[in-house]
mmCIF file of C-alpha atoms in Angstrom:
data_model
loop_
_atom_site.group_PDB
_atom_site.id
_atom_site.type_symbol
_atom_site.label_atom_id
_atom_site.label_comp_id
_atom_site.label_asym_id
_atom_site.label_seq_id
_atom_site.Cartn_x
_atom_site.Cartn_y
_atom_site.Cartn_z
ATOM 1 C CA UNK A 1 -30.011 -5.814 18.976
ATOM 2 C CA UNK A 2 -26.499 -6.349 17.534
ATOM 3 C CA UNK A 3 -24.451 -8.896 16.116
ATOM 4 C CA UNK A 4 -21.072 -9.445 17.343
ATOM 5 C CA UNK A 5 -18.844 -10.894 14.771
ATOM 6 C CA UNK A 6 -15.208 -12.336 16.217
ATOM 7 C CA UNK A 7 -12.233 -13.908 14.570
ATOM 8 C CA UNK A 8 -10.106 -15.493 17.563
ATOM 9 C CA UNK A 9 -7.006 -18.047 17.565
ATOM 10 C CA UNK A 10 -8.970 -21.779 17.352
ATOM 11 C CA UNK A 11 -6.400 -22.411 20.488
ATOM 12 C CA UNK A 12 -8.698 -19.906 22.511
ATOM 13 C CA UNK A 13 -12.221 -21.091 21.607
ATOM 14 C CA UNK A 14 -13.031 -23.141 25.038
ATOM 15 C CA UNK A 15 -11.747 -20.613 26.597
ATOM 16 C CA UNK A 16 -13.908 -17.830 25.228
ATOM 17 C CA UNK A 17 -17.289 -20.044 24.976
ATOM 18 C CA UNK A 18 -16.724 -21.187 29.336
ATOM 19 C CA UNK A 19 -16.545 -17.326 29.811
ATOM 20 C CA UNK A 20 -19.735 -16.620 27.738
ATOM 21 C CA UNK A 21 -21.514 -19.699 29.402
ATOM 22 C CA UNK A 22 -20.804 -17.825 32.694
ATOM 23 C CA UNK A 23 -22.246 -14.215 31.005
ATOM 24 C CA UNK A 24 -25.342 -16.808 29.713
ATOM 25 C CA UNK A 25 -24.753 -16.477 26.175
ATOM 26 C CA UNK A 26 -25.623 -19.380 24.832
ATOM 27 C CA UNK A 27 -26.721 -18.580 21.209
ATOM 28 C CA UNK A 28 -23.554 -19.129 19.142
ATOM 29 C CA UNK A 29 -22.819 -20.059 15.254
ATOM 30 C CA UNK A 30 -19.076 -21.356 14.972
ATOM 31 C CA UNK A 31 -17.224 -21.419 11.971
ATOM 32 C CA UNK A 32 -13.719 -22.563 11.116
ATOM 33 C CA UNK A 33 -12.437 -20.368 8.517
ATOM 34 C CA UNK A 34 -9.259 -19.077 6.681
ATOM 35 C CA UNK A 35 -7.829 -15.953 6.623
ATOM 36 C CA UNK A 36 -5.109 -13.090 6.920
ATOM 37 C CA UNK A 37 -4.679 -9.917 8.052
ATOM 38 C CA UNK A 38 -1.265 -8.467 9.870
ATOM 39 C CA UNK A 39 0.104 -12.096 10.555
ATOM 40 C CA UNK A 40 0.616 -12.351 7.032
ATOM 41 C CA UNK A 41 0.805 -16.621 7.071
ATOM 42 C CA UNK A 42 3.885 -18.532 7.431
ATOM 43 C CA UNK A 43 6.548 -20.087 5.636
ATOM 44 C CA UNK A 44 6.862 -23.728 5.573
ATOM 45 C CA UNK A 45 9.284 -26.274 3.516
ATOM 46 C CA UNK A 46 7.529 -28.628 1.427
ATOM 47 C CA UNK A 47 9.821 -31.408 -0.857
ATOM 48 C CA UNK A 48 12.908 -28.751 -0.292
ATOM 49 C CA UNK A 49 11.179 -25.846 -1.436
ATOM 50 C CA UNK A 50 9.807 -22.705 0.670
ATOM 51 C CA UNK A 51 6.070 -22.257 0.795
ATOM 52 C CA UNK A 52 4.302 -19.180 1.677
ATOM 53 C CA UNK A 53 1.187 -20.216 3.095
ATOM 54 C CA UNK A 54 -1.359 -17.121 3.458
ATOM 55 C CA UNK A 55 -4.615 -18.112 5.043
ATOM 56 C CA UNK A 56 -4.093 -19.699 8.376
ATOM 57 C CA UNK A 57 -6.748 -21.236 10.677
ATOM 58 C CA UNK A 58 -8.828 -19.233 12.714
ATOM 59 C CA UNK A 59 -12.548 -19.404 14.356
ATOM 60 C CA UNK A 60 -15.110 -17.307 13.634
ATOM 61 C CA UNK A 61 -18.130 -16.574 16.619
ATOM 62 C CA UNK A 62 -21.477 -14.862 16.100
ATOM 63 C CA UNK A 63 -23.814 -14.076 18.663
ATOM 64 C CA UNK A 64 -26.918 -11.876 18.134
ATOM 65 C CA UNK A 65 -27.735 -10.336 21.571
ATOM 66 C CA UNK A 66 -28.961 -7.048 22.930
ATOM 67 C CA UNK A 67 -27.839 -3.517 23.207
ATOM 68 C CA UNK A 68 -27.166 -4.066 26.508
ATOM 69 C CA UNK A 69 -25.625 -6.956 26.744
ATOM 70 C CA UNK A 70 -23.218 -6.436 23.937
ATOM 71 C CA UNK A 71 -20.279 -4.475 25.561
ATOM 72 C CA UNK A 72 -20.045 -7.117 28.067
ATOM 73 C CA UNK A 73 -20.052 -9.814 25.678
ATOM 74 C CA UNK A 74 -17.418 -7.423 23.722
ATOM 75 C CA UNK A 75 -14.991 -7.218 27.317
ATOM 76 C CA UNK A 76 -15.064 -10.781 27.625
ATOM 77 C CA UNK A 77 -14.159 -11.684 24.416
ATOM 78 C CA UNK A 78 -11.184 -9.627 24.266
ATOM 79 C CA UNK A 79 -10.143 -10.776 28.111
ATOM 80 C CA UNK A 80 -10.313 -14.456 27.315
ATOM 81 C CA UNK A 81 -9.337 -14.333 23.672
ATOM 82 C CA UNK A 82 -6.294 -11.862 24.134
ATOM 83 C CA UNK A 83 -2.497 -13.182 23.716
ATOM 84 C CA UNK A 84 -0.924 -10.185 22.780
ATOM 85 C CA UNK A 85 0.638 -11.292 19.361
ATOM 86 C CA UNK A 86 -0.028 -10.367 16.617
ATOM 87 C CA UNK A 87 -3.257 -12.722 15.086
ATOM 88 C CA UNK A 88 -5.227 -12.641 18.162
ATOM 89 C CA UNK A 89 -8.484 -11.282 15.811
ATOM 90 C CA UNK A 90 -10.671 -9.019 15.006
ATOM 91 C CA UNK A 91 -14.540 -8.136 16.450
ATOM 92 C CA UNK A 92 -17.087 -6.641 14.041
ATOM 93 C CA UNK A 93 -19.934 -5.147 15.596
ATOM 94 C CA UNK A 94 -23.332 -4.495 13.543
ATOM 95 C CA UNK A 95 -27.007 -3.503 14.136
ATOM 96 C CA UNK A 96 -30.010 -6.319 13.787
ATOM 97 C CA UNK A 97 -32.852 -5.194 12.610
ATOM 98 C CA UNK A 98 -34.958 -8.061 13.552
ATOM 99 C CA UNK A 99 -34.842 -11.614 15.140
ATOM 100 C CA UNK A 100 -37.171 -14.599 14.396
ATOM 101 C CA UNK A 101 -37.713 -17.915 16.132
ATOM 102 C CA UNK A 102 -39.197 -20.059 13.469
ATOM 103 C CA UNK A 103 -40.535 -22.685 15.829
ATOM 104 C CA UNK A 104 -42.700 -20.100 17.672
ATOM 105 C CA UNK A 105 -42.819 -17.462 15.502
ATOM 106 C CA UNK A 106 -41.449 -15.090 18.487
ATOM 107 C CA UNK A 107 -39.513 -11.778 17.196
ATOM 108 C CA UNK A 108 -37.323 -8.944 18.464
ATOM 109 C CA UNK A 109 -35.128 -9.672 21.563
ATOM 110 C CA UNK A 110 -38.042 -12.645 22.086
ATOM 111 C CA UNK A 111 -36.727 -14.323 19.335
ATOM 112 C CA UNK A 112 -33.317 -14.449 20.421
#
């Protein structure tokens, strides 16, 4: 199994969740968080003075799913979540070692 991990634009999170609907995924944990990377923030005037903000808004997406689903799930987030500026994200891409479902007590793939 693997988790996939993305950071996308919030402006591109309906997007991105209708195209996973359509693969069936289902199973996602969103998050809005802060961060920074190569955007580097933005500069905004506050009371006459120039702020540097940093951390700007982005959403972050994990889905557990398996191996062979995964580089599917990896195309379509890049199709749907893909401007071509600079901030569109990042994907992280990690191994599970095991999956749960407390109600049932199901594990492995089952337990997605």
């Amino acid at each position: 199994m693997k988790k996939i991990e993305a950071i996308i634009r919030p402006g591109k999170l309906d997007e991105v969740k209708d195209a996973l609907a359509e693969l069936g995924i289902y199973g996602i944990t969103i998050n809005n968080v802060l961060g920074c990377g190569n955007q580097k923030g933005y500069t905004q005037i506050y009371r006459g003075q120039e702020i540097q903000t940093r951390l700007l808004p982005k959403i972050k997406l994990e889905i557990v799913t398996t191996d062979e689903k995964a580089d599917d799930l990896i195309k379509t987030i890049i199709q749907f979540a893909k401007t071509g500026e600079v901030g569109d994200g990042k994907i992280f891409v990690s191994s599970v070692e095991e999956a749960i479902r407390i109600r049932t007590n199901e594990r492995g793939e089952n337990g997605l």
